[in-house]
CSV table of C-alpha atoms in Angstrom, one decimal:
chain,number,residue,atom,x,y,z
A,270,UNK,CA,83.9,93.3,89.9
A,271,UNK,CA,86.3,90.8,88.7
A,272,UNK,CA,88.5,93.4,87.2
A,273,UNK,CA,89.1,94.8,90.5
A,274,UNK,CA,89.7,91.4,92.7
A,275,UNK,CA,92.1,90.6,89.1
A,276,UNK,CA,93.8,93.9,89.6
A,277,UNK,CA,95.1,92.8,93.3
A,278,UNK,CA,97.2,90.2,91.6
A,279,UNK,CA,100.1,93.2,90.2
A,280,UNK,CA,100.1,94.6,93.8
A,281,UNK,CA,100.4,91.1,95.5
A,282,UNK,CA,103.3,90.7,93.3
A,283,UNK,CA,104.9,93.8,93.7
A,284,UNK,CA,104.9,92.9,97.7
A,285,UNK,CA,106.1,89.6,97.4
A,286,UNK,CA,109.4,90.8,95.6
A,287,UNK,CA,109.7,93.4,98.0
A,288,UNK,CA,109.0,91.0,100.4
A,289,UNK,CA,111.9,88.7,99.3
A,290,UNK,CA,114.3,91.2,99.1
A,291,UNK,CA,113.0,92.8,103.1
A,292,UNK,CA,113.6,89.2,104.2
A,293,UNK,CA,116.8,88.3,102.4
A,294,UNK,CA,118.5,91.9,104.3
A,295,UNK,CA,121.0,91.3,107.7
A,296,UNK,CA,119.3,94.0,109.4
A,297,UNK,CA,117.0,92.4,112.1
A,298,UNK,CA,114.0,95.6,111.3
A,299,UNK,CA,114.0,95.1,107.4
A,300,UNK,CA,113.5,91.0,107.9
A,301,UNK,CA,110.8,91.9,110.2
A,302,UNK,CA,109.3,93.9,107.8
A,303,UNK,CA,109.5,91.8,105.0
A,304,UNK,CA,107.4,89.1,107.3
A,305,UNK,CA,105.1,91.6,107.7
A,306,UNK,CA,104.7,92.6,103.6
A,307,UNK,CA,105.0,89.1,102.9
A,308,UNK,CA,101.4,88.3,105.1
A,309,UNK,CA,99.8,91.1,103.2
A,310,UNK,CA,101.2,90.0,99.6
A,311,UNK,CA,99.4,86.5,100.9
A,312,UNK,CA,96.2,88.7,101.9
A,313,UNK,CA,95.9,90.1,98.3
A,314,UNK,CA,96.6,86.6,96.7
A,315,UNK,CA,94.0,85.1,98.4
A,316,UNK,CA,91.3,88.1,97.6
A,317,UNK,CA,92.6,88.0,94.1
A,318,UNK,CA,92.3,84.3,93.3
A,319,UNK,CA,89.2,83.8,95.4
A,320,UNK,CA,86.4,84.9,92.4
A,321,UNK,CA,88.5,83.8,89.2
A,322,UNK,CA,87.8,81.3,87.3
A,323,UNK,CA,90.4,78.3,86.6
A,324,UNK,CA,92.1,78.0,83.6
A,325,UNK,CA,91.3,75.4,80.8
């Protein structure tokens, strides 16, 4: 089970860059957007990081 909530961490990546570069555009729809992606990328961090264990 771990494997999977580890696993959520490449996708919550992935969003967050596409996030960045959403929010970073001049169009008013693609900044929008990239709010939107950027509260899922969140979503996924938290359900990745919530069953790992810290590091030493």
């Amino acid at each position: 089970m771990s494997d999977i909530i580890e696993l959520l961490q490449w996708p919550a990546m992935a969003a967050s860059l596409l996030a960045a570069w959403l929010v970073g555009s001049r169009m008013a729809a693609r900044r929008l957007a990239g709010f939107w992606v950027f509260l899922f990328s969140n979503v996924l961090w938290c359900a990745g990081a919530g069953k790992t264990k810290p590091g030493p």
